[in-house]
Amino acid sequence: MRIQFVVILLLLNLFHHAIKAADNLLWMSYSQIQSDYYGDGNSSLKPDGFNFGYMGDLSEQWQISFNYGKFTSADSWSIEGVENRDLFNQARTESQSIGLGITWLIDDYSISFDYAQQEYTENAISRMPRLDEEISSDDQFYSVSLDSFVGFENWILGWGLGSQYSDSKNKTQQIYRTDPVIMSNSQFDQTRWNVFLDLVIGSSYAFDDFDLLPALSLSWNSELSGDGEPLLVVTRDGERRVFTQFDYRNNNTYRLPDSGLWLISFTFDWKNNWSTSLTYGQNFSADIEVSSWSVDLSVEF
């Protein structure tokens, strides 16, 4: 969760994995993310898609993980103050991501090294003025973190402290439907260092047919440094705004700088190596408000 959302899902799966102590975990989740695309309170874009993941033990001290996700969305909205129903704004997005990780287990601690790659394409049409825009990007993420879980009675507390380096390459094309037609193209690269803190607390309750594992996670990300020129675009109902690769991204950004994310999840362990999780999350202190929910199915073996 390409994706901060996926990153925290992996942390929650690690939390569940730590309780069950199984050698391997396969999981699949369906997720939907919602954001105010044009920033006018009228355009709610809802990318949705699937994530697939694996987590397994190579030895008593080494663990590997893998995840893949693909999200798409398409919608249109009426223009505020315009009564003509034939005039509307619209947008379409598509993203796919892949992540690899290896974890070194040391007593009650673990050190994780993660790599993720994401491709993203966005097409938007603004009717007033008429502007067609396409934005594409290729992002690379490198992360290292120190994590630990502490258990007491039926409670468990986990934390992670780490740093992430992001390298983003972006292209944009804008076509102004004037007479004559005006076309502009631009390209820019951007790098960024972030530090992050993840916290998760959960508990376990036993029932006849299943165990219930509720959990709450919090994540905060702070920017240490960044390099790269911002991209000036003219979409969003003709209002000129300066965006960067990490500021305008509306779906499932990995580590949005100087902002946080909270997630609450409920995992139902069916006592036959299968489990189901329901998760809801929302960011905070970010320029764009994004919420998400997910249904997760996993099996341990």
Short mmCIF file of C-alpha atoms in Angstrom, two decimals:
data_model
loop_
_atom_site.label_atom_id
_atom_site.label_comp_id
_atom_site.label_asym_id
_atom_site.label_seq_id
_atom_site.Cartn_x
_atom_site.Cartn_y
_atom_site.Cartn_z
CA MET A 1 0.00 0.00 0.00
CA ARG A 2 2.51 1.09 -2.60
CA ILE A 3 0.88 1.93 0.33
CA GLN A 4 0.94 3.24 3.79
CA PHE A 5 -2.36 1.41 4.24
CA VAL A 6 -0.69 -1.81 3.04
CA VAL A 7 2.31 -1.17 5.29
CA ILE A 8 0.07 -1.02 8.35
CA LEU A 9 -1.90 -4.06 7.14
CA LEU A 10 1.41 -5.93 7.09
CA LEU A 11 2.09 -4.73 10.62
CA LEU A 12 -1.33 -6.00 11.73
CA ASN A 13 -0.69 -9.32 9.98
CA LEU A 14 2.67 -9.50 11.75
CA PHE A 15 0.78 -8.87 15.00
CA HIS A 16 -1.54 -11.81 14.24
CA HIS A 17 1.42 -13.91 13.07
CA ALA A 18 3.22 -13.21 16.35
CA ILE A 19 0.26 -14.47 18.37
CA LYS A 20 -0.22 -17.68 16.36
CA ALA A 21 3.51 -18.32 15.73
CA ALA A 22 2.80 -20.15 12.45
CA ASP A 23 5.56 -20.70 9.89
CA ASN A 24 3.70 -19.30 6.87
CA LEU A 25 0.87 -16.84 6.26
CA LEU A 26 -1.02 -16.24 3.00
CA TRP A 27 -3.48 -13.35 2.83
CA MET A 28 -5.76 -11.56 0.39
CA SER A 29 -7.67 -8.35 1.00
CA TYR A 30 -10.21 -6.22 -0.82
CA SER A 31 -9.87 -2.51 -0.03
CA GLN A 32 -11.54 0.76 -0.93
CA ILE A 33 -10.03 4.22 -0.41
CA GLN A 34 -12.05 7.44 -0.51
CA SER A 35 -10.79 10.99 -1.02
CA ASP A 36 -12.05 14.43 -2.08
CA TYR A 37 -10.49 14.47 -5.54
CA TYR A 38 -11.10 18.07 -6.65
CA GLY A 39 -11.04 19.48 -3.12
CA ASP A 40 -14.52 20.98 -3.53
CA GLY A 41 -16.45 18.67 -1.23
CA ASN A 42 -18.38 17.37 -4.24
CA SER A 43 -16.01 14.87 -5.86
CA SER A 44 -15.43 11.70 -3.88
CA LEU A 45 -13.10 9.34 -5.73
CA LYS A 46 -13.11 5.73 -4.46
CA PRO A 47 -10.23 3.59 -5.78
CA ASP A 48 -10.70 -0.08 -4.94
CA GLY A 49 -8.85 -3.31 -5.58
CA PHE A 50 -7.11 -6.35 -4.18
CA ASN A 51 -3.88 -6.94 -2.27
CA PHE A 52 -2.19 -10.34 -2.07
CA GLY A 53 0.57 -11.20 0.36
CA TYR A 54 2.78 -13.91 1.81
CA MET A 55 4.78 -13.98 5.01
CA GLY A 56 6.97 -16.94 5.96
CA ASP A 57 9.90 -18.12 8.06
CA LEU A 58 13.17 -18.98 6.32
CA SER A 59 14.69 -20.03 9.64
CA GLU A 60 14.33 -19.26 13.33
CA GLN A 61 15.95 -15.86 12.75
CA TRP A 62 14.90 -14.86 9.24
CA GLN A 63 11.47 -14.10 7.78
CA ILE A 64 10.42 -12.95 4.28
CA SER A 65 7.32 -11.15 3.01
CA PHE A 66 5.81 -10.31 -0.37
CA ASN A 67 2.74 -8.33 -1.42
CA TYR A 68 1.10 -7.19 -4.65
CA GLY A 69 -1.81 -4.79 -5.10
CA LYS A 70 -3.81 -3.18 -7.90
CA PHE A 71 -6.36 -0.37 -7.54
CA THR A 72 -8.57 1.36 -10.10
CA SER A 73 -11.23 4.07 -9.99
CA ALA A 74 -13.40 6.11 -12.36
CA ASP A 75 -16.08 8.68 -11.60
CA SER A 76 -17.64 11.95 -12.73
CA TRP A 77 -19.13 14.89 -10.83
CA SER A 78 -21.36 17.84 -11.54
CA ILE A 79 -19.72 21.26 -11.55
CA GLU A 80 -20.66 23.41 -8.60
CA GLY A 81 -22.84 26.33 -9.66
CA VAL A 82 -23.50 24.90 -13.15
CA GLU A 83 -27.00 23.56 -13.86
CA ASN A 84 -26.17 22.03 -17.26
CA ARG A 85 -26.03 18.27 -16.64
CA ASP A 86 -24.02 17.74 -19.82
CA LEU A 87 -21.10 19.58 -18.21
CA PHE A 88 -19.20 17.57 -15.61
CA ASN A 89 -15.69 16.85 -14.35
CA GLN A 90 -14.33 13.33 -14.38
CA ALA A 91 -11.25 11.34 -13.41
CA ARG A 92 -9.80 7.87 -13.75
CA THR A 93 -6.89 6.39 -11.80
CA GLU A 94 -4.98 3.12 -11.85
CA SER A 95 -2.11 1.96 -9.67
CA GLN A 96 -0.28 -1.26 -9.03
CA SER A 97 2.43 -2.01 -6.50
CA ILE A 98 4.75 -4.77 -5.44
CA GLY A 99 6.63 -5.10 -2.17
CA LEU A 100 9.42 -7.34 -0.88
CA GLY A 101 10.78 -7.59 2.64
CA ILE A 102 13.18 -9.54 4.80
CA THR A 103 13.19 -9.49 8.58
CA TRP A 104 15.94 -10.44 11.03
CA LEU A 105 14.51 -11.75 14.31
CA ILE A 106 16.62 -11.02 17.40
CA ASP A 107 15.09 -12.15 20.71
CA ASP A 108 12.17 -9.75 21.35
CA TYR A 109 13.15 -7.43 18.49
CA SER A 110 13.24 -7.55 14.70
CA ILE A 111 14.96 -5.50 12.01
CA SER A 112 13.09 -5.27 8.69
CA PHE A 113 14.40 -4.25 5.27
CA ASP A 114 11.68 -3.49 2.71
CA TYR A 115 11.52 -2.49 -0.94
CA ALA A 116 8.38 -1.40 -2.80
CA GLN A 117 7.68 -0.20 -6.34
CA GLN A 118 4.53 1.53 -7.52
CA GLU A 119 3.24 2.61 -10.94
CA TYR A 120 0.45 5.15 -11.05
CA THR A 121 -1.60 6.73 -13.86
CA GLU A 122 -4.21 9.46 -13.50
CA ASN A 123 -6.45 10.95 -16.20
CA ALA A 124 -8.65 13.95 -15.41
CA ILE A 125 -10.97 16.20 -17.41
CA SER A 126 -11.99 19.65 -16.20
CA ARG A 127 -14.81 21.27 -18.19
CA MET A 128 -14.43 24.88 -17.08
CA PRO A 129 -12.01 25.55 -18.65
CA ARG A 130 -11.81 22.40 -20.80
CA LEU A 131 -8.55 20.70 -19.87
CA ASP A 132 -7.44 17.10 -20.36
CA GLU A 133 -4.59 15.97 -18.13
CA GLU A 134 -2.62 12.77 -17.71
CA ILE A 135 -0.18 12.18 -14.86
CA SER A 136 2.00 9.09 -14.60
CA SER A 137 4.65 8.15 -12.08
CA ASP A 138 7.08 5.40 -11.17
CA ASP A 139 7.98 5.32 -7.48
CA GLN A 140 10.62 3.36 -5.58
CA PHE A 141 10.56 2.99 -1.79
CA TYR A 142 13.32 1.69 0.50
CA SER A 143 12.62 1.22 4.20
CA VAL A 144 14.36 -0.06 7.31
CA SER A 145 12.71 -0.40 10.70
CA LEU A 146 13.22 -1.76 14.20
CA ASP A 147 10.13 -3.52 15.59
CA SER A 148 9.13 -5.27 18.79
CA PHE A 149 6.11 -6.92 20.41
CA VAL A 150 5.51 -7.26 24.14
CA GLY A 151 2.79 -9.54 25.51
CA PHE A 152 1.09 -9.53 28.90
CA GLU A 153 -1.90 -11.71 29.78
CA ASN A 154 -4.23 -11.49 26.74
CA TRP A 155 -2.80 -8.16 25.52
CA ILE A 156 0.02 -7.45 23.11
CA LEU A 157 1.77 -4.15 22.34
CA GLY A 158 3.87 -3.60 19.25
CA TRP A 159 5.92 -0.70 17.97
CA GLY A 160 8.09 0.08 14.97
CA LEU A 161 10.60 2.88 14.40
CA GLY A 162 12.15 3.35 10.99
CA SER A 163 13.14 5.44 8.00
CA GLN A 164 12.02 5.43 4.37
CA TYR A 165 13.71 6.78 1.25
CA SER A 166 11.44 7.56 -1.72
CA ASP A 167 12.48 8.13 -5.34
CA SER A 168 9.72 9.31 -7.68
CA LYS A 169 9.80 9.94 -11.44
CA ASN A 170 6.82 11.83 -12.85
CA LYS A 171 5.43 12.89 -16.22
CA THR A 172 2.43 15.05 -17.02
CA GLN A 173 0.66 16.04 -20.23
CA GLN A 174 -1.95 18.80 -20.44
CA ILE A 175 -4.18 19.56 -23.43
CA TYR A 176 -6.15 22.82 -23.39
CA ARG A 177 -9.18 22.53 -25.70
CA THR A 178 -8.88 26.08 -26.96
CA ASP A 179 -8.67 27.35 -30.53
CA PRO A 180 -5.95 26.54 -31.38
CA VAL A 181 -5.37 23.58 -29.06
CA ILE A 182 -2.49 24.09 -26.62
CA MET A 183 -0.46 21.12 -25.37
CA SER A 184 2.17 21.13 -22.63
CA ASN A 185 4.41 18.37 -21.27
CA SER A 186 6.60 18.32 -18.19
CA GLN A 187 8.73 15.89 -16.28
CA PHE A 188 10.32 16.01 -12.85
CA ASP A 189 11.96 13.72 -10.33
CA GLN A 190 11.73 13.91 -6.58
CA THR A 191 13.42 12.19 -3.64
CA ARG A 192 12.48 12.27 0.02
CA TRP A 193 13.65 10.93 3.39
CA ASN A 194 11.03 10.21 6.07
CA VAL A 195 11.18 8.82 9.58
CA PHE A 196 8.13 7.00 10.94
CA LEU A 197 6.76 5.55 14.15
CA ASP A 198 4.15 2.77 14.17
CA LEU A 199 2.26 1.63 17.26
CA VAL A 200 -0.21 -1.24 17.58
CA ILE A 201 -2.10 -2.54 20.61
CA GLY A 202 -4.40 -5.53 20.59
CA SER A 203 -5.94 -8.26 22.68
CA SER A 204 -7.37 -11.75 22.29
CA TYR A 205 -10.73 -13.11 23.46
CA ALA A 206 -11.65 -16.80 23.20
CA PHE A 207 -15.11 -18.03 22.19
CA ASP A 208 -16.41 -21.51 21.41
CA ASP A 209 -16.09 -21.28 17.62
CA PHE A 210 -13.52 -18.52 17.16
CA ASP A 211 -11.06 -16.15 18.80
CA LEU A 212 -11.56 -12.41 18.45
CA LEU A 213 -8.47 -10.20 18.11
CA PRO A 214 -9.25 -6.46 18.06
CA ALA A 215 -6.32 -4.12 17.39
CA LEU A 216 -5.67 -0.39 17.07
CA SER A 217 -2.67 1.00 15.20
CA LEU A 218 -1.27 4.51 14.89
CA SER A 219 1.41 5.73 12.50
CA TRP A 220 3.17 9.09 12.23
CA ASN A 221 5.58 10.16 9.46
CA SER A 222 7.94 13.14 9.49
CA GLU A 223 10.02 14.45 6.61
CA LEU A 224 13.76 14.75 7.17
CA SER A 225 14.75 16.06 3.74
CA GLY A 226 13.47 16.32 0.20
CA ASP A 227 14.80 17.21 -3.23
CA GLY A 228 13.01 17.98 -6.48
CA GLU A 229 10.98 20.70 -8.14
CA PRO A 230 7.20 20.93 -7.66
CA LEU A 231 4.84 20.38 -10.58
CA LEU A 232 2.46 23.22 -11.48
CA VAL A 233 -0.87 21.92 -12.77
CA VAL A 234 -4.08 23.69 -13.72
CA THR A 235 -6.73 21.06 -13.06
CA ARG A 236 -9.20 21.07 -10.17
CA ASP A 237 -11.79 23.36 -11.79
CA GLY A 238 -9.21 25.72 -13.26
CA GLU A 239 -7.65 26.69 -9.95
CA ARG A 240 -3.86 26.87 -10.22
CA ARG A 241 -2.22 24.84 -7.52
CA VAL A 242 1.33 23.68 -6.90
CA PHE A 243 1.52 19.94 -6.31
CA THR A 244 4.38 17.60 -5.65
CA GLN A 245 4.42 13.88 -6.25
CA PHE A 246 3.71 13.23 -2.56
CA ASP A 247 1.18 16.04 -2.03
CA TYR A 248 -1.42 15.45 -4.73
CA ARG A 249 -1.51 11.64 -4.65
CA ASN A 250 -5.05 10.76 -3.68
CA ASN A 251 -4.99 6.99 -3.34
CA ASN A 252 -3.01 4.91 -0.94
CA THR A 253 0.27 6.77 -0.61
CA TYR A 254 3.00 4.93 1.25
CA ARG A 255 4.44 7.42 3.71
CA LEU A 256 2.80 10.82 3.34
CA PRO A 257 5.18 13.31 5.04
CA ASP A 258 4.24 15.12 8.25
CA SER A 259 0.95 13.27 8.68
CA GLY A 260 -0.47 10.29 10.50
CA LEU A 261 -2.77 7.33 9.99
CA TRP A 262 -4.93 5.37 12.43
CA LEU A 263 -6.45 1.95 11.79
CA ILE A 264 -8.80 -0.23 13.80
CA SER A 265 -9.17 -3.91 12.96
CA PHE A 266 -11.12 -6.94 14.15
CA THR A 267 -9.69 -10.36 13.34
CA PHE A 268 -11.78 -13.52 13.65
CA ASP A 269 -9.62 -16.62 14.07
CA TRP A 270 -11.78 -19.62 13.12
CA LYS A 271 -9.49 -22.12 14.88
CA ASN A 272 -8.84 -24.04 11.64
CA ASN A 273 -5.84 -21.98 10.43
CA TRP A 274 -8.20 -19.57 8.61
CA SER A 275 -8.96 -16.04 9.77
CA THR A 276 -10.93 -13.01 8.59
CA SER A 277 -10.16 -9.35 9.36
CA LEU A 278 -12.18 -6.16 9.01
CA THR A 279 -10.18 -2.91 9.00
CA TYR A 280 -11.07 0.78 8.82
CA GLY A 281 -8.56 3.63 8.72
CA GLN A 282 -8.19 7.37 8.21
CA ASN A 283 -5.29 9.76 7.92
CA PHE A 284 -4.90 12.95 9.94
CA SER A 285 -2.92 16.21 9.72
CA ALA A 286 -2.69 15.77 5.92
CA ASP A 287 -3.65 18.21 3.16
CA ILE A 288 -6.02 15.65 1.62
CA GLU A 289 -8.33 13.61 3.84
CA VAL A 290 -8.29 9.93 2.91
CA SER A 291 -10.25 7.09 4.52
CA SER A 292 -10.12 3.38 3.76
CA TRP A 293 -11.67 0.05 4.67
CA SER A 294 -10.58 -3.50 3.98
CA VAL A 295 -11.75 -7.12 4.26
CA ASP A 296 -8.89 -9.59 4.73
CA LEU A 297 -8.82 -13.39 4.41
CA SER A 298 -5.71 -15.31 5.51
CA VAL A 299 -4.55 -18.87 6.09
CA GLU A 300 -1.64 -20.13 8.18
CA PHE A 301 0.31 -23.32 7.56
#
